[in-house]
Coordinates of C-alpha atoms in Angstrom, one line a residue:
M1 CA 145.9 89.8 73.6
T2 CA 145.1 86.3 74.7
A3 CA 141.4 87.1 74.5
F4 CA 141.7 87.1 70.7
R5 CA 143.6 83.9 70.3
H6 CA 140.7 81.6 69.8
V7 CA 141.5 80.7 66.2
L8 CA 139.2 78.0 64.8
A9 CA 139.4 75.7 61.8
L10 CA 136.4 77.2 60.0
L11 CA 134.8 76.9 56.6
L12 CA 136.0 79.6 54.1
L13 CA 132.4 80.9 53.8
G14 CA 132.2 81.9 57.4
S15 CA 131.5 80.8 61.0
F16 CA 128.2 79.0 61.1
I17 CA 126.4 75.7 61.4
A18 CA 124.1 75.1 58.4
T19 CA 121.6 72.3 57.6
P20 CA 120.0 72.5 54.1
D21 CA 116.3 73.2 53.8
A22 CA 115.4 73.7 50.1
Q23 CA 111.8 74.9 51.0
S24 CA 112.9 77.8 53.3
Q25 CA 112.0 81.3 52.0
T26 CA 113.2 83.0 55.2
A27 CA 116.7 82.8 56.6
K28 CA 116.7 81.6 60.2
G29 CA 119.3 80.9 62.7
S30 CA 120.7 81.8 66.2
V31 CA 123.5 83.6 67.9
F32 CA 125.0 81.5 70.7
H33 CA 127.6 81.5 73.5
D34 CA 130.3 79.1 72.2
F35 CA 131.7 78.0 75.6
N36 CA 134.3 75.6 74.2
E37 CA 135.2 77.8 71.1
N38 CA 134.7 74.9 68.7
G39 CA 132.4 76.8 66.3
K40 CA 129.5 74.4 67.0
R41 CA 126.5 74.8 69.1
D42 CA 126.8 72.0 71.6
A43 CA 124.3 70.9 74.3
G44 CA 124.1 73.5 77.1
E45 CA 125.4 76.4 75.0
P46 CA 122.7 79.1 75.3
G47 CA 121.5 81.5 72.7
I48 CA 122.3 85.2 73.2
G49 CA 119.4 87.7 73.1
G50 CA 119.6 91.3 71.8
I51 CA 122.3 90.7 69.2
L52 CA 122.0 92.4 65.8
V53 CA 121.9 90.3 62.6
S54 CA 121.6 91.6 59.0
N55 CA 121.1 90.5 55.5
Q56 CA 122.8 93.6 54.1
I57 CA 119.5 95.6 54.2
E58 CA 117.3 94.6 57.1
V59 CA 118.6 94.5 60.7
V60 CA 117.0 92.5 63.5
K61 CA 117.7 91.7 67.1
T62 CA 117.9 88.1 68.3
D63 CA 115.1 87.1 70.7
S64 CA 115.7 86.1 74.3
D65 CA 116.8 82.6 73.0
G66 CA 119.2 84.0 70.5
N67 CA 117.0 83.3 67.5
W68 CA 116.7 85.5 64.4
E69 CA 114.8 85.6 61.1
L70 CA 115.4 87.7 58.0
P71 CA 114.0 87.8 54.5
S72 CA 115.9 85.6 52.0
R73 CA 117.3 86.8 48.7
E74 CA 119.0 84.9 45.9
D75 CA 122.4 86.5 46.5
C76 CA 123.1 88.1 49.9
I77 CA 125.3 87.8 52.9
Y78 CA 124.0 87.2 56.4
F79 CA 126.2 88.5 59.2
V80 CA 126.2 89.2 62.9
N81 CA 127.2 92.6 64.3
K82 CA 129.9 91.8 66.8
P83 CA 128.6 93.2 70.1
S84 CA 130.6 94.9 72.8
G85 CA 132.1 92.3 75.2
W86 CA 131.9 89.5 72.7
M87 CA 134.1 88.2 69.8
T88 CA 133.4 86.2 66.7
P89 CA 135.8 83.5 65.7
V90 CA 138.9 84.4 63.7
D91 CA 140.6 82.1 61.2
S92 CA 144.2 81.2 60.9
K93 CA 144.9 84.6 59.3
M94 CA 143.2 86.5 62.1
L95 CA 140.3 87.4 59.8
P96 CA 136.9 87.7 61.7
R97 CA 134.4 85.1 60.6
F98 CA 131.1 86.7 61.3
Y99 CA 129.1 86.0 58.1
Y100 CA 127.5 83.4 55.8
N101 CA 127.7 83.9 52.1
H102 CA 124.4 82.9 50.4
K103 CA 125.1 82.4 46.7
P104 CA 123.2 79.3 45.6
K105 CA 124.8 79.4 42.1
G106 CA 128.1 80.9 43.2
S107 CA 129.8 83.9 41.8
P108 CA 129.9 84.7 38.0
K109 CA 133.2 83.6 36.4
T110 CA 135.9 86.2 36.7
K111 CA 139.7 86.3 36.4
F112 CA 140.0 86.0 40.2
A113 CA 137.7 83.5 41.8
G114 CA 134.6 84.5 43.7
V115 CA 132.4 82.5 46.0
P116 CA 131.7 78.8 45.0
P117 CA 128.0 77.7 44.9
T118 CA 126.6 77.4 48.3
G119 CA 123.4 75.5 47.4
T120 CA 120.0 75.9 48.9
L121 CA 119.5 78.2 51.9
P122 CA 120.5 76.4 55.1
A123 CA 117.7 75.5 57.6
S124 CA 119.7 77.3 60.3
I125 CA 122.6 79.7 60.2
D126 CA 124.1 79.9 63.7
F127 CA 126.8 82.5 64.7
P128 CA 129.1 81.6 67.6
L129 CA 130.4 84.2 70.0
T130 CA 132.8 84.1 72.9
K131 CA 133.1 86.5 75.8
Q132 CA 136.1 88.9 76.0
T133 CA 137.0 91.9 78.1
E134 CA 136.8 95.2 76.3
P135 CA 137.8 98.3 78.2
G136 CA 136.4 101.8 77.6
L137 CA 140.0 102.9 76.9
F138 CA 141.7 101.0 74.1
K139 CA 143.8 101.4 71.0
A140 CA 143.3 100.3 67.4
I141 CA 145.4 100.4 64.3
F142 CA 144.3 102.0 61.0
M143 CA 146.2 102.0 57.7
A144 CA 145.2 102.9 54.2
D145 CA 146.4 101.5 50.9
P146 CA 149.1 98.9 51.5
Q147 CA 148.6 98.4 47.8
S148 CA 151.3 95.8 47.0
R149 CA 151.3 94.9 43.3
N150 CA 153.6 91.9 43.6
Q151 CA 155.6 89.8 46.1
K152 CA 158.5 92.2 46.1
E153 CA 156.2 95.0 47.4
L154 CA 154.6 92.6 49.9
D155 CA 158.1 92.1 51.2
Y156 CA 158.4 95.9 51.6
F157 CA 155.1 95.9 53.5
A158 CA 156.2 93.1 55.8
R159 CA 159.5 94.7 56.7
D160 CA 158.4 98.3 56.8
I161 CA 155.0 98.0 58.5
V162 CA 154.2 94.5 59.8
E163 CA 157.4 93.8 61.6
E164 CA 157.2 96.8 64.0
L165 CA 153.5 96.2 64.7
M166 CA 154.1 92.7 66.0
G167 CA 153.2 92.7 69.7
T168 CA 151.1 95.9 69.3
E169 CA 149.0 97.3 72.1
G170 CA 146.2 97.8 69.5
R171 CA 143.2 95.6 70.1
F172 CA 142.4 95.2 66.4
G173 CA 143.4 96.6 63.1
V174 CA 141.7 97.9 60.0
T175 CA 142.9 98.3 56.4
L176 CA 141.0 101.2 54.8
G177 CA 140.9 99.8 51.3
D178 CA 143.3 99.2 48.4
I179 CA 144.6 96.2 50.2
L180 CA 146.3 95.1 47.0
F181 CA 147.1 96.8 43.6
D182 CA 144.8 94.9 41.2
D183 CA 146.3 91.4 41.6
L184 CA 143.8 89.7 43.8
A185 CA 145.7 86.4 43.7
L186 CA 148.0 88.0 46.4
Y187 CA 145.3 88.2 49.1
D188 CA 146.4 85.0 50.8
N189 CA 150.0 86.2 51.0
H190 CA 149.0 89.6 52.2
N191 CA 146.7 88.2 54.9
A192 CA 149.3 85.8 56.1
L193 CA 151.7 88.8 56.7
V194 CA 149.0 90.8 58.5
A195 CA 148.2 87.8 60.7
L196 CA 151.7 88.1 62.2
I197 CA 150.7 91.3 63.9
G198 CA 148.6 89.0 66.1
V199 CA 145.2 90.8 66.4
P200 CA 141.9 90.5 64.6
W201 CA 142.0 92.4 61.3
Y202 CA 139.0 94.0 59.6
N203 CA 139.1 95.1 55.9
V204 CA 137.5 97.8 53.8
I205 CA 137.1 97.3 50.0
G206 CA 139.0 99.7 47.8
N207 CA 138.9 100.5 44.0
H208 CA 142.0 98.3 43.5
D209 CA 140.3 95.4 45.3
L210 CA 137.6 94.9 42.6
N211 CA 136.9 92.3 40.0
F212 CA 137.5 94.6 37.0
D213 CA 136.0 92.1 34.6
A214 CA 132.6 92.5 36.3
P215 CA 130.2 94.5 34.0
N216 CA 128.8 96.5 37.0
D217 CA 129.1 97.1 40.7
I218 CA 126.8 94.2 41.7
H219 CA 129.4 91.5 41.1
S220 CA 132.6 93.7 41.4
D221 CA 133.4 92.5 44.9
E222 CA 133.0 88.7 44.5
T223 CA 136.6 87.9 45.3
F224 CA 136.5 90.3 48.3
E225 CA 133.4 88.5 49.6
R226 CA 135.1 85.1 49.3
I227 CA 138.1 86.2 51.3
Y228 CA 136.6 88.8 53.8
G229 CA 132.8 88.5 53.6
P230 CA 130.4 91.5 53.1
A231 CA 131.8 94.7 51.7
Y232 CA 129.8 96.7 54.3
Y233 CA 129.0 95.6 57.8
A234 CA 129.3 96.7 61.4
Y235 CA 130.9 95.7 64.7
S236 CA 131.3 97.2 68.2
Y237 CA 134.2 97.2 70.6
G238 CA 133.8 98.5 74.1
P239 CA 131.7 101.7 74.0
V240 CA 132.5 102.4 70.3
N241 CA 130.4 101.4 67.3
F242 CA 132.1 100.9 63.9
I243 CA 130.4 100.8 60.5
V244 CA 132.4 99.6 57.5
L245 CA 131.2 101.1 54.2
D246 CA 131.7 100.3 50.5
N247 CA 131.7 103.6 48.6
V248 CA 133.5 102.3 45.5
N249 CA 130.9 102.1 42.8
W250 CA 132.2 100.1 39.8
K251 CA 130.6 101.0 36.4
G252 CA 132.5 98.7 34.1
R253 CA 135.9 98.9 32.4
E254 CA 134.9 101.8 30.1
K255 CA 133.5 104.1 32.8
G256 CA 135.6 103.0 35.7
Y257 CA 134.4 103.9 39.2
D258 CA 133.1 106.7 41.3
G259 CA 132.3 107.3 45.0
N260 CA 128.8 106.2 45.8
L261 CA 127.1 104.2 48.5
G262 CA 123.8 103.3 46.9
A263 CA 120.3 102.7 48.1
D264 CA 120.7 99.3 49.7
Q265 CA 123.7 100.3 51.8
L266 CA 122.1 103.5 53.0
T267 CA 119.0 101.5 54.0
F268 CA 121.2 99.1 55.9
V269 CA 122.8 102.1 57.8
E270 CA 119.4 103.6 58.5
N271 CA 118.2 100.3 59.9
L272 CA 121.3 99.8 61.9
V273 CA 121.8 103.2 63.6
Q274 CA 118.4 103.1 65.3
H275 CA 119.8 100.2 67.4
L276 CA 123.0 102.1 68.4
P277 CA 123.0 104.3 71.5
E278 CA 123.3 108.0 70.6
D279 CA 125.6 108.7 73.5
E280 CA 128.2 106.3 72.1
L281 CA 130.9 107.2 69.5
L282 CA 130.0 106.2 66.0
V283 CA 133.0 105.6 63.6
L284 CA 132.5 105.2 59.9
L285 CA 135.2 103.4 57.9
M286 CA 135.5 103.7 54.1
H287 CA 138.0 103.9 51.3
I288 CA 137.1 107.0 49.2
P289 CA 136.9 110.2 51.2
L290 CA 133.4 111.7 51.9
G291 CA 134.2 114.7 49.8
L292 CA 134.4 112.4 46.7
T293 CA 131.3 110.4 47.6
K294 CA 128.3 111.5 45.6
D295 CA 125.5 110.5 47.9
R296 CA 127.3 111.6 51.1
E297 CA 124.5 113.9 52.1
K298 CA 122.0 111.0 52.3
L299 CA 124.5 109.4 54.7
F300 CA 124.8 112.6 56.7
R301 CA 121.0 112.8 57.2
L302 CA 121.2 109.4 59.0
I303 CA 124.0 110.3 61.5
E304 CA 124.4 114.1 61.8
Q305 CA 122.1 114.5 64.8
R306 CA 124.3 112.2 66.8
P307 CA 126.7 114.1 69.0
Y308 CA 129.7 111.8 68.7
T309 CA 130.8 110.8 65.2
L310 CA 134.1 110.3 63.4
S311 CA 135.1 108.8 60.0
L312 CA 138.3 107.5 58.4
A313 CA 139.1 107.0 54.7
G314 CA 142.2 106.5 52.5
H315 CA 142.5 106.5 48.7
T316 CA 144.2 109.9 48.0
H317 CA 147.7 109.1 49.4
W318 CA 147.5 112.5 51.1
Q319 CA 146.8 112.6 54.8
E320 CA 144.5 115.3 56.2
H321 CA 142.0 116.1 58.9
Q322 CA 138.8 117.6 57.5
F323 CA 136.1 119.2 59.7
L324 CA 132.9 119.0 57.7
D325 CA 130.1 121.6 58.1
A326 CA 127.2 123.2 56.2
N327 CA 129.5 124.0 53.3
D328 CA 130.1 120.2 52.9
G329 CA 126.4 119.3 53.3
W330 CA 126.7 118.4 57.0
R331 CA 123.9 119.9 59.1
G332 CA 124.9 118.7 62.5
T333 CA 125.4 121.0 65.4
N334 CA 129.0 120.0 65.7
R335 CA 131.4 119.7 62.8
H336 CA 132.1 116.2 61.7
Q337 CA 135.8 115.1 61.8
H338 CA 136.8 113.2 58.7
V339 CA 140.3 111.8 58.6
V340 CA 142.0 110.9 55.3
A341 CA 144.5 108.4 56.7
V342 CA 148.2 107.8 56.1
T343 CA 148.9 105.2 53.5
A344 CA 151.1 102.2 54.3
S345 CA 152.6 102.3 50.7
G346 CA 153.3 106.0 50.8
S347 CA 153.1 106.8 47.1
W348 CA 152.8 103.3 45.8
W349 CA 156.1 102.1 47.2
G350 CA 157.9 104.7 45.1
G351 CA 161.1 106.4 46.1
E352 CA 164.8 105.7 46.4
P353 CA 165.6 102.5 48.3
D354 CA 167.4 102.9 51.7
E355 CA 170.3 100.9 52.9
T356 CA 167.9 97.9 53.6
G357 CA 166.4 98.0 50.1
I358 CA 163.0 99.5 51.2
P359 CA 161.9 102.5 49.3
N360 CA 161.9 105.9 51.1
T361 CA 158.3 106.3 50.1
M362 CA 156.3 109.5 50.9
M363 CA 152.7 110.3 50.4
R364 CA 151.8 113.1 48.0
D365 CA 151.7 115.6 50.9
G366 CA 155.4 114.8 51.7
A367 CA 154.6 112.9 54.9
P368 CA 156.3 109.4 55.2
N369 CA 154.3 106.3 54.9
G370 CA 153.0 104.6 58.0
Y371 CA 149.8 104.0 60.0
L372 CA 147.5 105.6 62.6
L373 CA 147.3 104.4 66.2
V374 CA 143.9 105.7 67.5
T375 CA 143.2 105.8 71.2
F376 CA 139.5 105.5 72.0
N377 CA 138.4 106.7 75.4
G378 CA 134.6 106.6 75.6
Q379 CA 133.3 109.2 73.3
Q380 CA 136.7 110.6 72.4
A381 CA 139.3 109.5 69.9
I382 CA 143.0 110.6 69.9
I383 CA 144.6 110.1 66.5
D384 CA 148.4 109.5 66.5
F385 CA 150.4 109.3 63.3
K386 CA 153.3 106.7 63.2
A387 CA 155.9 106.9 60.5
A388 CA 157.1 103.4 59.4
R389 CA 160.4 102.4 61.1
R390 CA 160.7 105.8 62.7
P391 CA 160.6 106.8 66.4
A392 CA 157.1 107.7 67.6
D393 CA 158.1 111.3 68.1
Y394 CA 159.1 111.8 64.5
Q395 CA 156.1 114.0 63.7
I396 CA 157.6 117.0 61.7
R397 CA 160.2 117.6 59.0
V398 CA 161.7 121.1 58.6
S399 CA 163.1 122.3 55.3
C400 CA 165.4 125.3 55.3
P401 CA 168.8 126.4 54.0
D402 CA 171.8 125.3 56.1
S403 CA 173.0 128.9 56.3
V404 CA 172.1 132.3 54.8
S405 CA 173.6 135.7 54.9
V406 CA 172.0 138.4 56.9
A407 CA 171.3 140.4 53.8
D408 CA 169.6 137.5 52.0
A409 CA 167.7 136.1 55.0
P410 CA 164.3 137.6 54.0
K411 CA 164.4 135.9 50.7
H412 CA 164.5 132.3 52.1
E413 CA 161.7 130.2 53.2
L414 CA 161.4 128.0 56.3
F415 CA 159.0 125.1 55.6
A416 CA 157.7 122.7 58.4
N417 CA 155.7 119.7 57.4
V418 CA 153.6 118.6 60.4
F419 CA 152.6 115.1 59.4
N420 CA 149.5 114.9 61.5
G421 CA 148.6 118.6 61.4
S422 CA 145.3 120.2 60.8
E423 CA 143.6 123.6 60.8
K424 CA 143.7 123.4 64.5
S425 CA 147.5 123.1 64.7
T426 CA 149.7 126.1 65.6
V427 CA 153.3 126.0 64.6
R428 CA 155.9 128.5 65.8
F429 CA 159.6 129.0 65.2
R430 CA 162.4 131.1 66.6
I431 CA 165.9 132.0 65.5
G432 CA 168.5 131.1 68.1
K433 CA 167.9 130.3 71.7
E434 CA 166.9 133.8 72.6
G435 CA 164.8 134.8 69.6
P436 CA 161.1 135.5 70.0
W437 CA 158.7 132.7 69.0
M438 CA 156.9 133.6 65.7
E439 CA 153.8 131.9 64.3
M440 CA 154.1 130.2 60.9
K441 CA 151.5 130.6 58.1
K442 CA 149.5 127.5 57.2
T443 CA 149.8 126.4 53.6
V444 CA 149.0 123.3 51.5
E445 CA 151.8 123.7 49.1
P446 CA 153.7 120.6 48.2
D447 CA 156.5 119.7 50.6
P448 CA 159.7 120.8 48.8
D449 CA 161.4 117.6 49.9
F450 CA 158.7 115.6 48.1

């Protein structure tokens, strides 16, 4: 993991070198090889050509000298798409700093602070990168909904999830939204805990990560932007391309939210994917599952002709593997695998405390809380479920009577909850060591233990 440990003392707004230019109507800058990892472009540090940079709508490649230009807007975020074999700086909390917030007047006033005024557009916004080795076979960590509402629940998260992930073989981690449960003042404490895992950590915005006093979606993610940067962006690792999406559409306190991507974000995806090789795996990361996202078919039209796609979400506190086809609006030749991931908080840290004081929290499907360890191997992804503080082979829980009479046996049920199961799973049982193996019927009934 030493390749990731180039932590810099960086400005909160991102990793960049900026010189004011009040007359500039076009954002300009460069992407450069930061040899000494000091976050500044020193003499002899060359620009890097062919790197993708975006303003949240348009996407351009840097020229042979590493330079880029993009249209300027009054309120937008400029960011570099981390390319394969390179890494952006990370701050002291292992958060990647790949962006520059351009908010001349700052965020509107909300209960939880947004981005302070950034002033006029800089004359140059320069993104530093350093080289790192990225194999074709690697692992990454994904978890949904840690969703701590107070310091007590942050302590649960630390002891239940973070502690066992320290020293992980995962190359990076991702939280799939609902990082917190409404109290955004806890971001710093949460991030300090996640930093102990020791790998760069990317974040997806969830419905409990919003500024609820914002009147609409436009300014609902101001605190998220201050802490993590853009709510939608992209990065690559090895031969895999990741797109982080924001499909939480805030409509104000009275109407709440729904699942929707919106025109600007879809345009960004359209502009981005034309630069991504079709023979590489494309992974979409979001909070609300695709089935609950209103404009999902517009997204499908942009990616469904690609042969290798995968997506992960959270939100429902019910893990499942979905295989989307024409009935879901997907027109691709191959079905699209959509994984609704295990939640770190189970069912919102509910459940009877164990002997250590940590709740025995289950998801709504009866599976224990935990995370996913995904092995990427070129165009393939192997998804392993890991229950918090349990052995890696704890993958199933069987519910049945301790004993039954022969006469009453047909009246009793045997229930097996296969935590990472799907429609492709086959489960068999037998009675005694010599009994014949019999296939069990798949059901989505609630787990009786839950």
